Coordinates of C-alpha atoms and ligand atoms in Angstrom, one line a residue:
X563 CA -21.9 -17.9 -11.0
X564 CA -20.5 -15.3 -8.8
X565 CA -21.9 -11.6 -9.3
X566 CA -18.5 -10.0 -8.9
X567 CA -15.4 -10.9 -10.0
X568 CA -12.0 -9.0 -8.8
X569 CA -8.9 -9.9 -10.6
X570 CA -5.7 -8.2 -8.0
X571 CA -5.6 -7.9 -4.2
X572 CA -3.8 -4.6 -3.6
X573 CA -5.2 -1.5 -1.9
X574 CA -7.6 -1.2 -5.5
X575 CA -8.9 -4.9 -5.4
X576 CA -9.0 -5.1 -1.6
X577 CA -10.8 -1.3 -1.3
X578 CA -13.3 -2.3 -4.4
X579 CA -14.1 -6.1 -2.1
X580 CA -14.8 -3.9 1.0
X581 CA -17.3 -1.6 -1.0
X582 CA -19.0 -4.3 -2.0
X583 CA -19.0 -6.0 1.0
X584 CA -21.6 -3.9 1.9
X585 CA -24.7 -5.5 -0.5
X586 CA -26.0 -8.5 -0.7
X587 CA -23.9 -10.5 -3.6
X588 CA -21.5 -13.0 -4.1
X589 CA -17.7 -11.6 -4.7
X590 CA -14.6 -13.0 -5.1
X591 CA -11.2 -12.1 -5.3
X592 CA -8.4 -14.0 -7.2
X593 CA -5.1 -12.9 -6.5
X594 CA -1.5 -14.7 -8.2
X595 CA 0.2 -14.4 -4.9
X596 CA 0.5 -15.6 -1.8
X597 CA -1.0 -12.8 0.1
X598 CA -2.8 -9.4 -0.2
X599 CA -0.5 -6.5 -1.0
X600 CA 2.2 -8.3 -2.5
X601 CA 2.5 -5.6 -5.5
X602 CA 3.1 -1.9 -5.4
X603 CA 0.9 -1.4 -2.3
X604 CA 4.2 -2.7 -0.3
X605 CA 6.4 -1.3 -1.6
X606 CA 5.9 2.8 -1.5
X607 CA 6.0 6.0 -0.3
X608 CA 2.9 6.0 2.2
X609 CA 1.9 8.8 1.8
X610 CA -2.1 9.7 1.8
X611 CA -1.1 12.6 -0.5
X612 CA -4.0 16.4 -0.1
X613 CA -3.9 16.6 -3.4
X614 CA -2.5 19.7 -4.9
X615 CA -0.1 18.2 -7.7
X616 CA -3.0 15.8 -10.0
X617 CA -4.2 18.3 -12.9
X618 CA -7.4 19.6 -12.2
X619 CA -10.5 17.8 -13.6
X620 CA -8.4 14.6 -14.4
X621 CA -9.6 11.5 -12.0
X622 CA -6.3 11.3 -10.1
X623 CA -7.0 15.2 -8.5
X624 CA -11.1 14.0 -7.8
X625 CA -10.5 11.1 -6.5
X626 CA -7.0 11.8 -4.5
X627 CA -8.6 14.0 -2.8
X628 CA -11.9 12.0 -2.1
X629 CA -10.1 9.5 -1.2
X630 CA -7.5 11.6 1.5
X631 CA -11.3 12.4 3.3
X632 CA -12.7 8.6 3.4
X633 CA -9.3 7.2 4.5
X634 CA -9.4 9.4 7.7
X635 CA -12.8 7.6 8.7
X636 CA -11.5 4.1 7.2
X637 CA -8.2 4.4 9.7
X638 CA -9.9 4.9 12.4
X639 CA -12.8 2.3 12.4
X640 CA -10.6 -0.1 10.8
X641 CA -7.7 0.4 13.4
X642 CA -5.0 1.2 10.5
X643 CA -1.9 2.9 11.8
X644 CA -1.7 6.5 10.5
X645 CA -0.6 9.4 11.1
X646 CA -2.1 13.1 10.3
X647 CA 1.6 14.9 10.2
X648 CA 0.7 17.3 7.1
X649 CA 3.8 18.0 4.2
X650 CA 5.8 20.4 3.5
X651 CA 7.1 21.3 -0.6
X652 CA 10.0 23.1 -0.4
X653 CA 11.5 25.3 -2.7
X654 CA 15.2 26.0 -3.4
X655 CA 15.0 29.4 -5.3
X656 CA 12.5 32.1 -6.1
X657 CA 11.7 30.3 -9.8
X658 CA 10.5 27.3 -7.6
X659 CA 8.5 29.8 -5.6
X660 CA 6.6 30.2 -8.3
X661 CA 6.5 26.8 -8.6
X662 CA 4.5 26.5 -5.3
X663 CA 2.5 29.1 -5.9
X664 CA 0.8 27.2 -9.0
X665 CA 0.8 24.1 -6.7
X666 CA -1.1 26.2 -4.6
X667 CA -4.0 27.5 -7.4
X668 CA -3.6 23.5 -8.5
X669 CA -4.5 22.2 -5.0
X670 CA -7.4 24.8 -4.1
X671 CA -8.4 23.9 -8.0
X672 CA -8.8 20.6 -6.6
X673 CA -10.2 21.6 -3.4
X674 CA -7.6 20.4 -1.1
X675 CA -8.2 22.3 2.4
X676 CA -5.9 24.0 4.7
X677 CA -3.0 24.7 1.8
X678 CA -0.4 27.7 2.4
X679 CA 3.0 29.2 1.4
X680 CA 5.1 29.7 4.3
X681 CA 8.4 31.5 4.3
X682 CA 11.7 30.4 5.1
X683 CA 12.1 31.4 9.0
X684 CA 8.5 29.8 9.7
X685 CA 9.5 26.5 7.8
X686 CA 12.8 26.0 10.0
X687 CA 10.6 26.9 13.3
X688 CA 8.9 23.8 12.3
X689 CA 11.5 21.4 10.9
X690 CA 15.5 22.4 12.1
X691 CA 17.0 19.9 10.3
X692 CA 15.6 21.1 7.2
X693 CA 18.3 22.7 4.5
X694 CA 19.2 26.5 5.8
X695 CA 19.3 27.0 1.4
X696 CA 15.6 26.5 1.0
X697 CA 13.6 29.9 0.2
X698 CA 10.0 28.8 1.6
X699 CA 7.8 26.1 1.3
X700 CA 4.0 25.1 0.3
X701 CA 2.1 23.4 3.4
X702 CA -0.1 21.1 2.7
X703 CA -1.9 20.1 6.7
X704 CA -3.9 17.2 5.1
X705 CA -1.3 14.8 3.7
X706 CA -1.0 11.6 6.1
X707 CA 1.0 8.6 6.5
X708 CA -0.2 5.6 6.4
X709 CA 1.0 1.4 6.5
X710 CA 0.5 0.5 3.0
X711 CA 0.3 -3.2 3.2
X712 CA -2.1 -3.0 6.8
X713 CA -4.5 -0.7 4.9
X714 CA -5.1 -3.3 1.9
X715 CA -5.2 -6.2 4.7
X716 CA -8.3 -4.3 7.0
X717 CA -9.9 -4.2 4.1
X718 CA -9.6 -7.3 3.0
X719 CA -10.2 -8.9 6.0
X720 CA -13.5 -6.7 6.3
X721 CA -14.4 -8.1 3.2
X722 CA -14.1 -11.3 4.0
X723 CA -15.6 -11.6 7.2
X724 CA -18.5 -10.1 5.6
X725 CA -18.5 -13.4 3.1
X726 CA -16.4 -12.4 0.2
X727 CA -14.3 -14.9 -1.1
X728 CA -10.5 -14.9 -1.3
X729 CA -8.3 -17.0 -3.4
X730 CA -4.8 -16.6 -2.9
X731 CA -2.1 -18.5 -5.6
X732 CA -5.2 -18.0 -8.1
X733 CA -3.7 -16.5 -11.1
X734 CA -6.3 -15.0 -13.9
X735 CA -4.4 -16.6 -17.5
X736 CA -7.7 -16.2 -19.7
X737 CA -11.1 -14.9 -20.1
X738 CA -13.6 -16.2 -22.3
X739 CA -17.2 -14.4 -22.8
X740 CA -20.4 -16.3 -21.9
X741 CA -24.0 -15.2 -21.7
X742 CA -24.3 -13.0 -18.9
X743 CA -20.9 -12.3 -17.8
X744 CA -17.8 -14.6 -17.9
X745 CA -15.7 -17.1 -17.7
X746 CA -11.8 -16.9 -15.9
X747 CA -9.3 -19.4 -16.4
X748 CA -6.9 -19.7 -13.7
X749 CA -3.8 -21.8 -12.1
X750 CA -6.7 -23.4 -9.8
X751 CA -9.6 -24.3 -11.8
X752 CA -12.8 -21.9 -13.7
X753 CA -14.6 -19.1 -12.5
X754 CA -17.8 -18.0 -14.1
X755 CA -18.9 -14.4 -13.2
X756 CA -21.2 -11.4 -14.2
X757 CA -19.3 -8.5 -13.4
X758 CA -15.0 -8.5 -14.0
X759 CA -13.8 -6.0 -11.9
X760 CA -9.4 -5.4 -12.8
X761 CA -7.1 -4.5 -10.4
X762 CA -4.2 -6.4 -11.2
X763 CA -1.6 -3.2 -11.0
X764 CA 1.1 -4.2 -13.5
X765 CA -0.4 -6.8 -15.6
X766 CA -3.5 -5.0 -15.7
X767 CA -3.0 -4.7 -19.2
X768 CA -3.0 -8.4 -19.8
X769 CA -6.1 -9.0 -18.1
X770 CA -8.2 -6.4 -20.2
X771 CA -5.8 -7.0 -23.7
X772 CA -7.1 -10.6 -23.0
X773 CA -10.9 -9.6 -23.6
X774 CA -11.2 -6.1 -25.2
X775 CA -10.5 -4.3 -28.1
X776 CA -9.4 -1.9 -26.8
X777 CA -6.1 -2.2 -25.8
X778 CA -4.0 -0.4 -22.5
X779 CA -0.3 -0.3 -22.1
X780 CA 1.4 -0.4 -19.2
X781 CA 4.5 1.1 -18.5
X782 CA 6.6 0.3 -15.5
X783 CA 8.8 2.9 -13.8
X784 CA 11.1 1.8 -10.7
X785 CA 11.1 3.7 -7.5
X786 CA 14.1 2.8 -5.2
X787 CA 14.5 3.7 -1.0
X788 CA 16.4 4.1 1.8
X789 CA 14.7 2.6 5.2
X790 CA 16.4 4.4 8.0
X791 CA 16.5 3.2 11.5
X792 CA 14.5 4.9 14.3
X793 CA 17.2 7.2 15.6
X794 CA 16.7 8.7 12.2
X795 CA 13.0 8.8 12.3
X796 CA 12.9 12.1 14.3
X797 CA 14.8 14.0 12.1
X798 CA 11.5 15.5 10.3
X799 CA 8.4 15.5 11.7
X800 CA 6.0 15.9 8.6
X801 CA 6.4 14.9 4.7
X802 CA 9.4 16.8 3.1
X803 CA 9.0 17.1 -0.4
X804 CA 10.6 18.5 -3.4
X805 CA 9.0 20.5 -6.0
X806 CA 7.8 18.2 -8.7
X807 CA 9.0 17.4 -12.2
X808 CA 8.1 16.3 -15.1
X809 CA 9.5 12.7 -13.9
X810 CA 6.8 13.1 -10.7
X811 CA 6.8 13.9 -6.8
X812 CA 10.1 13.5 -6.5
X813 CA 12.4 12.3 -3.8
X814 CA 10.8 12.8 -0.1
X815 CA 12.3 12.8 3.3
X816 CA 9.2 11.2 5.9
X817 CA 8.8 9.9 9.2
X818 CA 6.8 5.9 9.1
X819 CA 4.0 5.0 11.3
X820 CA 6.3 2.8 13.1
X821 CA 8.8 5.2 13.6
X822 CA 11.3 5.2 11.4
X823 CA 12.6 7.6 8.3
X824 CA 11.9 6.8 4.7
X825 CA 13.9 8.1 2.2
X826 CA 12.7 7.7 -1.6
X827 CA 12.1 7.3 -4.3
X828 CA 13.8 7.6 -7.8
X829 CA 11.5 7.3 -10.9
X830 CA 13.5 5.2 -14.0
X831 CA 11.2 3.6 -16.8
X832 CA 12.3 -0.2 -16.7
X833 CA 11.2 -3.5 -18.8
X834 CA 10.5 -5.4 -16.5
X835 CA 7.8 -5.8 -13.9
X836 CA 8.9 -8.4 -11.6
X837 CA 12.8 -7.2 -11.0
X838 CA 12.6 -4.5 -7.8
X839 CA 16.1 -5.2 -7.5
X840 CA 18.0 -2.6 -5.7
X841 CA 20.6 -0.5 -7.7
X842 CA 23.9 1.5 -7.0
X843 CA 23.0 4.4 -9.4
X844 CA 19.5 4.2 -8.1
X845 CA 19.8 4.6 -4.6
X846 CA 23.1 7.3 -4.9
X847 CA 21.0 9.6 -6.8
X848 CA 18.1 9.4 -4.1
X849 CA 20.4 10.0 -1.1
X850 CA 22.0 13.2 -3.3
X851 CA 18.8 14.5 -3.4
X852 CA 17.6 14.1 0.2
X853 CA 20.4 15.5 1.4
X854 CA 19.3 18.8 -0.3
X855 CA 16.2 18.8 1.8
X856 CA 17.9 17.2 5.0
X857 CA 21.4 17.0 4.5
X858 CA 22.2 15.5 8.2
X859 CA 20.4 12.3 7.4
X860 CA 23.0 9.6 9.1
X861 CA 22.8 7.1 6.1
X862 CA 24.6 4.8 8.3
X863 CA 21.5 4.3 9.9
X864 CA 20.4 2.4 6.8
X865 CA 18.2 -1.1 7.7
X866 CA 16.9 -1.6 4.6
X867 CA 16.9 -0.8 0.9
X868 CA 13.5 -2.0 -1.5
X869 CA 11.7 -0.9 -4.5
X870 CA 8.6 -0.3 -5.5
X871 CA 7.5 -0.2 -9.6
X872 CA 4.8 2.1 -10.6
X873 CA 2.1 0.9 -12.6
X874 CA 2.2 4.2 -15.3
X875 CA 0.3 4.6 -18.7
X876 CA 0.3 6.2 -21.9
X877 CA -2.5 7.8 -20.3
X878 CA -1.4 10.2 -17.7
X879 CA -4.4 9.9 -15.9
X880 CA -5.7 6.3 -13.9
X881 CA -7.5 4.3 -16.4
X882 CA -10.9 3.9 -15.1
X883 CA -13.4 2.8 -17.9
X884 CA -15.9 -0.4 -18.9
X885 CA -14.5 -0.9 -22.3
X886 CA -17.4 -3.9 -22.5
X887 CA -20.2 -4.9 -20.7
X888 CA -19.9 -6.4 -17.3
X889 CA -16.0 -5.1 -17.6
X890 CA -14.7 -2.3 -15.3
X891 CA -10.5 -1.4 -15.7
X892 CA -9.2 0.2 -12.8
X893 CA -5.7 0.3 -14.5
X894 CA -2.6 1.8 -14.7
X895 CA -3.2 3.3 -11.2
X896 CA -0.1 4.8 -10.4
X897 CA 0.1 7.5 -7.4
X898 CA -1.6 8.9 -6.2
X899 CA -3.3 5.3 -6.0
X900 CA -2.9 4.5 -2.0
X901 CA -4.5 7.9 -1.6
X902 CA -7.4 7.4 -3.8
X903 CA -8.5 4.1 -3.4
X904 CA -11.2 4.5 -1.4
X905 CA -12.6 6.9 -3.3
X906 CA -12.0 4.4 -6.2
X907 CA -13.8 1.9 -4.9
X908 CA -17.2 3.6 -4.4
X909 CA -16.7 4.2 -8.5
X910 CA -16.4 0.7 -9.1
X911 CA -19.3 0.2 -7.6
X912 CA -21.6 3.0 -9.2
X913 CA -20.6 1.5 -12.9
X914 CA -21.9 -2.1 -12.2
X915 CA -25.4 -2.3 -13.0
X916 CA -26.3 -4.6 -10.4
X917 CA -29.8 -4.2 -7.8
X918 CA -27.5 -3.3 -5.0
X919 CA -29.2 -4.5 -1.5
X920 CA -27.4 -2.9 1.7
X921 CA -26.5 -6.0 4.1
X922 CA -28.2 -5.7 7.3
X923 CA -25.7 -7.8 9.2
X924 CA -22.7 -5.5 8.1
X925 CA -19.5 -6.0 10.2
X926 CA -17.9 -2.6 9.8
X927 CA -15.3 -2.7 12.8
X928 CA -11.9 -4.2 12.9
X929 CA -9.6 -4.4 16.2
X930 CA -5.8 -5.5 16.6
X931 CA -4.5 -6.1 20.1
X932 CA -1.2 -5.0 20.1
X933 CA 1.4 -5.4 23.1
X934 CA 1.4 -1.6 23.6
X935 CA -1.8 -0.6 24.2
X936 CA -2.3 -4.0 26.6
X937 CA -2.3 -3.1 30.5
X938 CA -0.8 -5.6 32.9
X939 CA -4.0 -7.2 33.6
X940 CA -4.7 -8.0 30.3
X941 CA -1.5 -9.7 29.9
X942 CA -1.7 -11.7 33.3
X943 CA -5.3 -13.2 31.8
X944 CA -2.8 -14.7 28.6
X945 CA 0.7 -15.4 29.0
X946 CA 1.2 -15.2 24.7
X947 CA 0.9 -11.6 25.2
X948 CA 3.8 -11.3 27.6
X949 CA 6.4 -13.5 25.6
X950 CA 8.5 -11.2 23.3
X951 CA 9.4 -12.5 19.8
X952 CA 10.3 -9.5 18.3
X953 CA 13.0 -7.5 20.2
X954 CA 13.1 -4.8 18.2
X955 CA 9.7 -3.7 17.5
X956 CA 8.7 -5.5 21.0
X957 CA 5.9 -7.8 19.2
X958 CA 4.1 -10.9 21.5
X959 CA 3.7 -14.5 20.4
X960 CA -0.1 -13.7 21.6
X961 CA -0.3 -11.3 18.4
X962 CA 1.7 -13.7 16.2
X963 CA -1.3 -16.0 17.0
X964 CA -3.7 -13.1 16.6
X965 CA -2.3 -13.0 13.0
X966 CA -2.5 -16.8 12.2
X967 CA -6.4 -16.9 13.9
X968 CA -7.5 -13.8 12.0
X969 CA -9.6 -13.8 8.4
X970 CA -6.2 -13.7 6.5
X971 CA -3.6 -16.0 8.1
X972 CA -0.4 -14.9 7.0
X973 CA 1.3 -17.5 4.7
X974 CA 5.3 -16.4 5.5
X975 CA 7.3 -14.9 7.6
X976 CA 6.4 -11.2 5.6
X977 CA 3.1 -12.3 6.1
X978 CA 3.6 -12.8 9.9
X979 CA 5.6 -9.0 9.8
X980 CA 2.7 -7.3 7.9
X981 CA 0.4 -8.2 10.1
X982 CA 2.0 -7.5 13.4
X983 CA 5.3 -6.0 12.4
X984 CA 7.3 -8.4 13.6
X985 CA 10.8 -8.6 11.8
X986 CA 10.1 -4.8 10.3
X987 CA 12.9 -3.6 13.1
X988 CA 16.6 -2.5 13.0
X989 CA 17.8 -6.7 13.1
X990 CA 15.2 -6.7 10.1
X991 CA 14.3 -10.7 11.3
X992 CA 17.9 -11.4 12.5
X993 CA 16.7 -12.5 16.3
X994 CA 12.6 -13.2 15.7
X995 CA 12.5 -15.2 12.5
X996 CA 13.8 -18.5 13.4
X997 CA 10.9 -18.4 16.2
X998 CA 8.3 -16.9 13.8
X999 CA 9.7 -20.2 11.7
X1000 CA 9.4 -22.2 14.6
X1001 CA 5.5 -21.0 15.4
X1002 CA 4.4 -21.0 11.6
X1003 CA 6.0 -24.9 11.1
X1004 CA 4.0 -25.6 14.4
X1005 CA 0.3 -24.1 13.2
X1006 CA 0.9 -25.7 10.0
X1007 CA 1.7 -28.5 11.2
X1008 CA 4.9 -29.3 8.6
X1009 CA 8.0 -29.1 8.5
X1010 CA 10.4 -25.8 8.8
X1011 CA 12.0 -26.2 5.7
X1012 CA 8.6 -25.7 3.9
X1013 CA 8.0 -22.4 5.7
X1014 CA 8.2 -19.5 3.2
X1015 CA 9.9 -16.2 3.9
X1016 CA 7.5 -14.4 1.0
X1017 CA 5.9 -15.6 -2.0
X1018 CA 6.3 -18.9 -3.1
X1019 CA 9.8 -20.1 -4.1
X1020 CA 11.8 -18.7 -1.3
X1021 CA 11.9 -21.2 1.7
X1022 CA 14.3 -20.1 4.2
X1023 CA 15.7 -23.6 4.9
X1024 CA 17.6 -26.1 2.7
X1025 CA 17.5 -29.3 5.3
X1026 CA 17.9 -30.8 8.7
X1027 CA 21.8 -30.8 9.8
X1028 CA 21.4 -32.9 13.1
Ligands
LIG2153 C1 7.7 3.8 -5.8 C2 6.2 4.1 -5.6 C3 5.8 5.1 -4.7 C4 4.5 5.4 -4.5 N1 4.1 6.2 -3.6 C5 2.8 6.5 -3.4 C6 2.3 7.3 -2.3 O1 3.1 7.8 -1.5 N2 1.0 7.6 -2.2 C7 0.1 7.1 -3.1 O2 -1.1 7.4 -3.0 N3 0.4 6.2 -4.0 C8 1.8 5.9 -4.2 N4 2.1 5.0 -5.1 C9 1.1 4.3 -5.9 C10 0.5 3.2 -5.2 O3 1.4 2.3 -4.5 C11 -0.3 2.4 -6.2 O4 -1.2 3.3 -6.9 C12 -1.2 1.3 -5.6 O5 -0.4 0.5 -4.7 C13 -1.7 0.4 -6.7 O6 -2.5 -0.6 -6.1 P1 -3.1 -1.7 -7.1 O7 -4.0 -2.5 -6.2 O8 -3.6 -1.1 -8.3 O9 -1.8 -2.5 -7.5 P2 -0.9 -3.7 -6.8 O10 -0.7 -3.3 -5.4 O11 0.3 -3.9 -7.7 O12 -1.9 -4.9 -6.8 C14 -2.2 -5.6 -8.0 C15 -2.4 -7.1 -7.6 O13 -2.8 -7.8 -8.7 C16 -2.2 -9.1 -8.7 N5 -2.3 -9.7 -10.0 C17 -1.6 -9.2 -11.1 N6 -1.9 -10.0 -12.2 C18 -2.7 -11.0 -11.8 C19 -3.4 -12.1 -12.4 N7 -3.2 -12.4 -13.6 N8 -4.2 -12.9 -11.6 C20 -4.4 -12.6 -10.3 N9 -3.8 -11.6 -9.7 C21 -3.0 -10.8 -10.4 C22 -0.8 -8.8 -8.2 O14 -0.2 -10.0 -7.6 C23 -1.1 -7.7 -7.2 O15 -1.2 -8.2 -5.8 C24 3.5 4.6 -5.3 C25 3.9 3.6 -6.1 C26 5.2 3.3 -6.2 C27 5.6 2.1 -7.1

């Protein structure tokens, strides 16, 4: 019987296995797909938000801005690409002046450091390309940017070099009570367990309507983006927001850790929570509303569209309860989720009533070699890190090997481009995935027509021609 139990590997499920990583117990992780991060942790703003829009005293506004403090350690022992570019909320007319200034009793409410109003001419010192209509705007120094889907994977490769258990294609479809804990059904066989920790985003309604009488509802809500090419990527050099709405954060202008401009996202309630199909109406009302913060984003720059669907509730707060014993929810976590998880994850832990021993052996580190920081010596000593796969984001077959030797071996060609970024440039995969194919066949020793280019389903090939 396993002590712990997590149902979901996104930022929540992998954050919560690194916390308890740390103790002496058995953990493990099912997750439905094919890889960590395969939910809403891809596919969002990334944005470690301060912390001055989440209503003071709810959970979201404690532990957003908890969690903003223990990712700034996290990044940098874990070796997650960040950066600490601060935001900017801008306001369009005196009435959203006033706006800011409750944002600005909301965030120091909340504690959130650093926060001020700054006026028009000090705003366009700092960002040119920024509307000449806007009146001022609320600075907010302690928002960062972060990669989503690398932050959920150092995690949960911590986790697992430090002997928690991953099961990948593992989906939870029942849960029956036994004495002392639990018992999981799943697509690969039974898992009986003490402590039930959920963090399955979406469906984390199904896994605690399965068990508890008291029921959650989740309500999905699509957020749809532009991905702009690098040349675009300078045009701001912090996180340009709007002032909120009733409907959320609104639609931001950012710079990515890899350089290029994100431009996102629109908030419509949808029925389902597997469709993150890109829409015309969508992605026409997100590019109106950019251009009202920015308006000389070059759309033609466009390399990618995606969505993302939030994970809301009829509770406009996370869900973060034990509705029965040996039960935690850590549902309906919608944004500020990315930025709280940390901080989400040390309250998982405090509700299990479990003797919690500190490991002595810890691993706490986590290194990536990538071609960049390498000098020429270090490349001369292996050849794999001077052979170029990726043009476009310059990425070596030594890291693509990296990837494939580390706790997590990436299962697809995503997988391979999470990891190392491979694929994530301007061709978007056009010149490095046939050999990122080629290399993945090769370590798996089958066939290229079986290689995957995401979850399962979606192999890249059809057949042999000669
Ligand atoms: C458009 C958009 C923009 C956002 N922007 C930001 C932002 O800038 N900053 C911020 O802080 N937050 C942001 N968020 C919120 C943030 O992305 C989420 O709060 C966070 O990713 C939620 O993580 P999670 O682990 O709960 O869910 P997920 O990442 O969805 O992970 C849940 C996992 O559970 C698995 N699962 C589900 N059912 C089962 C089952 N039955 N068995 C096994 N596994 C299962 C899924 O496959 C999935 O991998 C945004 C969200 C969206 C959608």
């Amino acid at each position: 019987m396993f002590d712990i139990t997590i149902i979901g590997c996104g930022i929540i499920g992998a954050a919560v296995a690194y916390e308890f990583s740390k103790y002496e117990l058995s953990v493990v992780v099912l997750e439905k797909e094919n890889d960590v991060s395969m939910g809403a942790t891809k596919a969002n703003s990334a944005i470690i938000h301060a912390g001055f829009d989440p209503r003071p005293g709810s959970l979201m506004a404690r532990l957003n801005v908890q969690g903003n403090m223990l990712a700034r350690e996290l990044f940098d022992v874990l070796d997650i690409p960040h950066k600490k570019c601060g935001a900017l909320v801008l306001a369009f007319s005196q009435e959203e002046m006033q706006t800011l200034e409750k944002l600005l009793e909301t965030g120091e409410a909340n504690g959130v450091p650093g926060l001020s109003i700054l006026s028009k001419n000090d705003v366009l010192k700092l960002e040119p390309n920024i509307s000449d209509n806007i009146a001022g705007a609320l600075s907010a120094p302690t928002t960062m940017i972060v990669s989503p889907w690398e932050y959920a994977l150092a995690l949960a490769e911590v986790a697992v070099v430090n002997g928690v258990k991953l099961y990948t294609e593992t989906e939870v479809t029942n849960i029956q009570p036994v004495t002392n804990g639990y018992n999981i059904q799943t697509t690969k066989g039974e898992f009986a367990t003490r402590y039930i920790i959920n963090a399955a985003g979406l469906f984390s309604d199904d896994i605690n309507n399965m068990i508890n009488e008291t029921k959650i509802e989740i309500l999905p809500d699509i957020g749809e983006y532009f991905l702009l090419d690098k040349n675009e990527g300078t045009q701001v050099n912090q996180v340009i927001f709007q002032c909120p709405t009733p409907q959320g954060k609104g639609v931001l202008v950012a710079p990515t850790v890899h350089g290029n401009l994100i431009v996102g996202p629109s908030s419509v309630a949808v029925q389902s929570r597997n469709d993150t199909s890109n829409t015309q109406k969508g992605l026409d009302s997100v590019k109106t509303l950019a251009q009202k913060s920015v308006p000389g984003i070059d759309f033609r720059a466009n390399i990618r569209n995606f969505s993302g669907i939030r994970a809301k509730s009829t509770v406009k707060d996370f869900i973060i309860t034990k509705p029965n014993t040996g039960f935690v929810n850590l549902a309906g976590i919608a944004s500020p989720g990315l930025s709280a998880a940390p901080a989400i994850a040390k309250m998982a832990v405090d509700m299990v009533s479990l003797d919690l021993k500190p490991k002595t052996n810890f691993i706490g580190t986590r290194k990536r070699v990538r071609f960049h920081d390498l000098s020429p010596q270090e490349i001369s000593q292996n050849s794999a890190y001077g052979n170029i796969v990726c043009r476009c984001e310059t990425v070596t077959e030594g890291e693509v090997y990296d990837a494939l030797n580390s706790p997590i071996p990436p299962a697809s060609v995503d997988g391979v481009k999470r990891r190392t970024t491979a694929g994530l440039g301007r061709c978007q995969g056009g010149f490095c995935a046939p050999r990122i194919v080629e290399i993945l066949a090769n370590w798996y020793k089958c066939c290229p027509t079986k290689i995957l280019q995401e979850g399962v389903g979606t192999e890249i090939l059809t057949s042999e021609m000669k």
